[in-house]
mmCIF file of C-alpha atoms in Angstrom:
data_model
loop_
_atom_site.group_PDB
_atom_site.id
_atom_site.type_symbol
_atom_site.label_atom_id
_atom_site.label_comp_id
_atom_site.label_asym_id
_atom_site.label_seq_id
_atom_site.Cartn_x
_atom_site.Cartn_y
_atom_site.Cartn_z
ATOM 1 C CA MET A 299 3.940 -20.825 -12.278
ATOM 2 C CA THR A 300 7.244 -19.144 -13.055
ATOM 3 C CA ILE A 301 10.143 -19.034 -10.635
ATOM 4 C CA ARG A 302 9.740 -15.248 -10.382
ATOM 5 C CA THR A 303 6.077 -15.613 -9.368
ATOM 6 C CA ALA A 304 6.927 -18.351 -6.867
ATOM 7 C CA LEU A 305 9.660 -16.169 -5.320
ATOM 8 C CA ALA A 306 7.279 -13.202 -5.081
ATOM 9 C CA ILE A 307 4.653 -15.350 -3.356
ATOM 10 C CA ALA A 308 7.252 -16.747 -0.962
ATOM 11 C CA ALA A 309 8.529 -13.247 -0.112
ATOM 12 C CA VAL A 310 5.006 -11.967 0.579
ATOM 13 C CA SER A 311 4.359 -15.009 2.781
ATOM 14 C CA LEU A 312 7.538 -14.330 4.778
ATOM 15 C CA VAL A 313 6.592 -10.672 5.281
ATOM 16 C CA ALA A 314 3.117 -11.694 6.448
ATOM 17 C CA ALA A 315 4.554 -14.276 8.850
ATOM 18 C CA ALA A 316 7.020 -11.758 10.261
ATOM 19 C CA ALA A 317 4.214 -9.276 10.860
ATOM 20 C CA ALA A 318 2.078 -11.790 12.776
ATOM 21 C CA PRO A 319 1.123 -10.570 16.257
ATOM 22 C CA VAL A 320 2.808 -12.089 19.293
ATOM 23 C CA ALA A 321 0.684 -13.027 22.302
ATOM 24 C CA VAL A 322 1.644 -11.243 25.496
ATOM 25 C CA ALA A 323 0.338 -12.331 28.886
ATOM 26 C CA ARG A 324 -1.183 -9.613 31.074
ATOM 27 C CA SER A 325 -2.315 -9.663 34.628
ATOM 28 C CA PRO A 326 -6.077 -9.708 35.357
ATOM 29 C CA GLU A 327 -5.808 -6.216 36.905
ATOM 30 C CA GLU A 328 -4.625 -4.640 33.636
ATOM 31 C CA PRO A 329 -7.401 -3.341 31.410
ATOM 32 C CA ALA A 330 -7.498 -4.682 27.877
ATOM 33 C CA ALA A 331 -5.939 -2.239 25.443
ATOM 34 C CA ALA A 332 -8.301 -0.843 22.836
ATOM 35 C CA LYS A 333 -7.714 -2.300 19.396
ATOM 36 C CA PRO A 334 -6.822 0.287 16.773
ATOM 37 C CA ALA A 335 -9.531 0.674 14.156
ATOM 38 C CA ARG A 336 -8.807 -0.964 10.837
ATOM 39 C CA GLN A 337 -7.850 1.586 8.255
ATOM 40 C CA CYS A 338 -9.461 0.297 5.085
ATOM 41 C CA PHE A 339 -10.711 1.970 1.939
ATOM 42 C CA TRP A 340 -12.594 1.025 -1.205
ATOM 43 C CA THR A 341 -10.652 1.016 -4.472
ATOM 44 C CA ARG A 342 -13.376 3.172 -6.067
ATOM 45 C CA GLN A 343 -12.492 5.985 -3.598
ATOM 46 C CA VAL A 344 -8.958 6.420 -5.011
ATOM 47 C CA ASN A 345 -8.634 9.588 -7.069
ATOM 48 C CA ASN A 346 -4.906 10.342 -7.388
ATOM 49 C CA PHE A 347 -1.418 8.962 -6.731
ATOM 50 C CA ALA A 348 2.222 10.021 -6.611
ATOM 51 C CA SER A 349 5.542 8.227 -6.351
ATOM 52 C CA GLU A 350 8.940 9.738 -5.813
ATOM 53 C CA ASP A 351 11.143 6.654 -5.902
ATOM 54 C CA GLY A 352 9.281 3.747 -7.521
ATOM 55 C CA ARG A 353 9.192 1.744 -4.260
ATOM 56 C CA THR A 354 6.606 3.843 -2.433
ATOM 57 C CA VAL A 355 3.260 4.959 -3.879
ATOM 58 C CA ASN A 356 1.112 7.513 -2.055
ATOM 59 C CA VAL A 357 -2.577 7.270 -2.921
ATOM 60 C CA ARG A 358 -5.197 9.982 -2.311
ATOM 61 C CA VAL A 359 -8.439 8.453 -1.068
ATOM 62 C CA GLY A 360 -11.454 10.731 -0.972
ATOM 63 C CA VAL A 361 -10.776 14.388 -0.259
ATOM 64 C CA LYS A 362 -8.146 14.373 2.501
ATOM 65 C CA ASP A 363 -6.872 10.851 3.238
ATOM 66 C CA VAL A 364 -3.548 9.587 1.902
ATOM 67 C CA TYR A 365 -2.457 5.964 2.134
ATOM 68 C CA GLN A 366 1.141 4.906 1.566
ATOM 69 C CA PHE A 367 1.852 1.657 -0.302
ATOM 70 C CA GLN A 368 5.255 0.046 0.240
ATOM 71 C CA LEU A 369 6.121 -2.118 -2.768
ATOM 72 C CA MET A 370 8.093 -5.360 -2.713
ATOM 73 C CA GLY A 371 10.625 -3.871 -5.127
ATOM 74 C CA PRO A 372 10.942 -1.080 -7.664
ATOM 75 C CA CYS A 373 7.883 -0.778 -9.893
ATOM 76 C CA GLY A 374 8.645 0.064 -13.526
ATOM 77 C CA ASP A 375 7.936 3.686 -14.463
ATOM 78 C CA VAL A 376 5.466 4.246 -11.588
ATOM 79 C CA GLU A 377 7.176 7.512 -10.654
ATOM 80 C CA TRP A 378 6.739 8.828 -14.229
ATOM 81 C CA ASN A 379 3.289 7.495 -15.131
ATOM 82 C CA THR A 380 0.179 9.629 -15.187
ATOM 83 C CA ARG A 381 -1.998 6.606 -14.454
ATOM 84 C CA ILE A 382 -1.759 3.276 -12.680
ATOM 85 C CA ALA A 383 -4.222 0.579 -11.704
ATOM 86 C CA ILE A 384 -4.756 -0.742 -8.196
ATOM 87 C CA ARG A 385 -6.004 -4.286 -8.164
ATOM 88 C CA SER A 386 -7.613 -5.538 -5.010
ATOM 89 C CA ARG A 387 -7.127 -9.225 -4.275
ATOM 90 C CA GLY A 388 -10.201 -10.889 -2.859
ATOM 91 C CA GLY A 389 -12.557 -7.889 -2.768
ATOM 92 C CA SER A 390 -12.781 -4.207 -3.522
ATOM 93 C CA GLN A 391 -11.632 -3.080 -0.060
ATOM 94 C CA ILE A 392 -7.942 -2.624 0.801
ATOM 95 C CA CYS A 393 -6.855 -2.979 4.431
ATOM 96 C CA SER A 394 -3.305 -4.384 4.176
ATOM 97 C CA GLY A 395 -0.498 -4.938 1.712
ATOM 98 C CA LEU A 396 -1.702 -8.449 0.979
ATOM 99 C CA ASP A 397 -4.978 -6.970 -0.318
ATOM 100 C CA ALA A 398 -3.462 -4.965 -3.191
ATOM 101 C CA GLU A 399 -1.100 -4.804 -6.109
ATOM 102 C CA ILE A 400 -0.171 -1.921 -8.395
ATOM 103 C CA ILE A 401 -0.233 -2.311 -12.159
ATOM 104 C CA SER A 402 2.050 0.170 -13.881
ATOM 105 C CA PRO A 403 2.147 0.604 -17.667
ATOM 106 C CA THR A 404 5.681 0.390 -19.089
ATOM 107 C CA SER A 405 7.099 0.543 -22.607
ATOM 108 C CA ILE A 406 7.164 -3.275 -22.740
ATOM 109 C CA GLY A 407 3.717 -3.816 -21.247
ATOM 110 C CA PRO A 408 2.033 -3.594 -17.850
ATOM 111 C CA GLN A 409 4.089 -4.529 -14.805
ATOM 112 C CA THR A 410 2.406 -6.004 -11.729
ATOM 113 C CA CYS A 411 3.969 -4.758 -8.504
ATOM 114 C CA PRO A 412 3.120 -6.556 -5.219
ATOM 115 C CA VAL A 413 2.352 -4.344 -2.218
ATOM 116 C CA THR A 414 3.874 -5.392 1.111
ATOM 117 C CA ASN A 415 2.409 -2.735 3.415
ATOM 118 C CA VAL A 416 -0.403 -0.160 3.397
ATOM 119 C CA ARG A 417 -0.831 2.515 6.039
ATOM 120 C CA LYS A 418 -2.831 5.697 6.400
ATOM 121 C CA LEU A 419 -0.666 8.798 6.775
ATOM 122 C CA THR A 420 -1.343 11.392 9.455
ATOM 123 C CA ASP A 421 -1.952 15.041 8.544
ATOM 124 C CA ALA A 422 1.595 15.880 9.696
ATOM 125 C CA GLU A 423 3.084 13.114 7.532
ATOM 126 C CA ILE A 424 1.095 14.320 4.519
ATOM 127 C CA ALA A 425 2.321 17.893 5.053
ATOM 128 C CA ALA A 426 5.939 16.656 5.311
ATOM 129 C CA LEU A 427 5.849 14.779 1.986
ATOM 130 C CA PRO A 428 8.058 16.202 -0.776
ATOM 131 C CA LYS A 429 6.109 17.875 -3.610
ATOM 132 C CA ARG A 430 6.701 14.973 -6.049
ATOM 133 C CA ALA A 431 5.360 12.478 -3.487
ATOM 134 C CA LYS A 432 2.071 14.312 -2.753
ATOM 135 C CA PRO A 433 -0.944 12.942 -4.589
#
């Protein structure tokens, strides 16, 4: 394992630990809040992507859904490529940043780019995206 790989793994672990939920006590009279539905998708449903800055990749899933991937750092040439690969870690469904990584072809070979966060964009957020960032 290279130092770069070890640092990437450590950074992802820190992000995951920081995002861990905190338990909050509630009184018995308060109703339990409804859990938000998991927003997952299958990698085979992805049909387009766009990136404006190399750190954020917007992925079109199906006909109308767009998911935004936040990358750990800049991903080589992702904003200029006409194709990328999305590798799912542990299965073919992606629900969080720890489930995916982007593979971007570069002039010196493919670059693997760890994903730190994945979230589904609302219709308003999709409409507000700059043209270069719309998949």
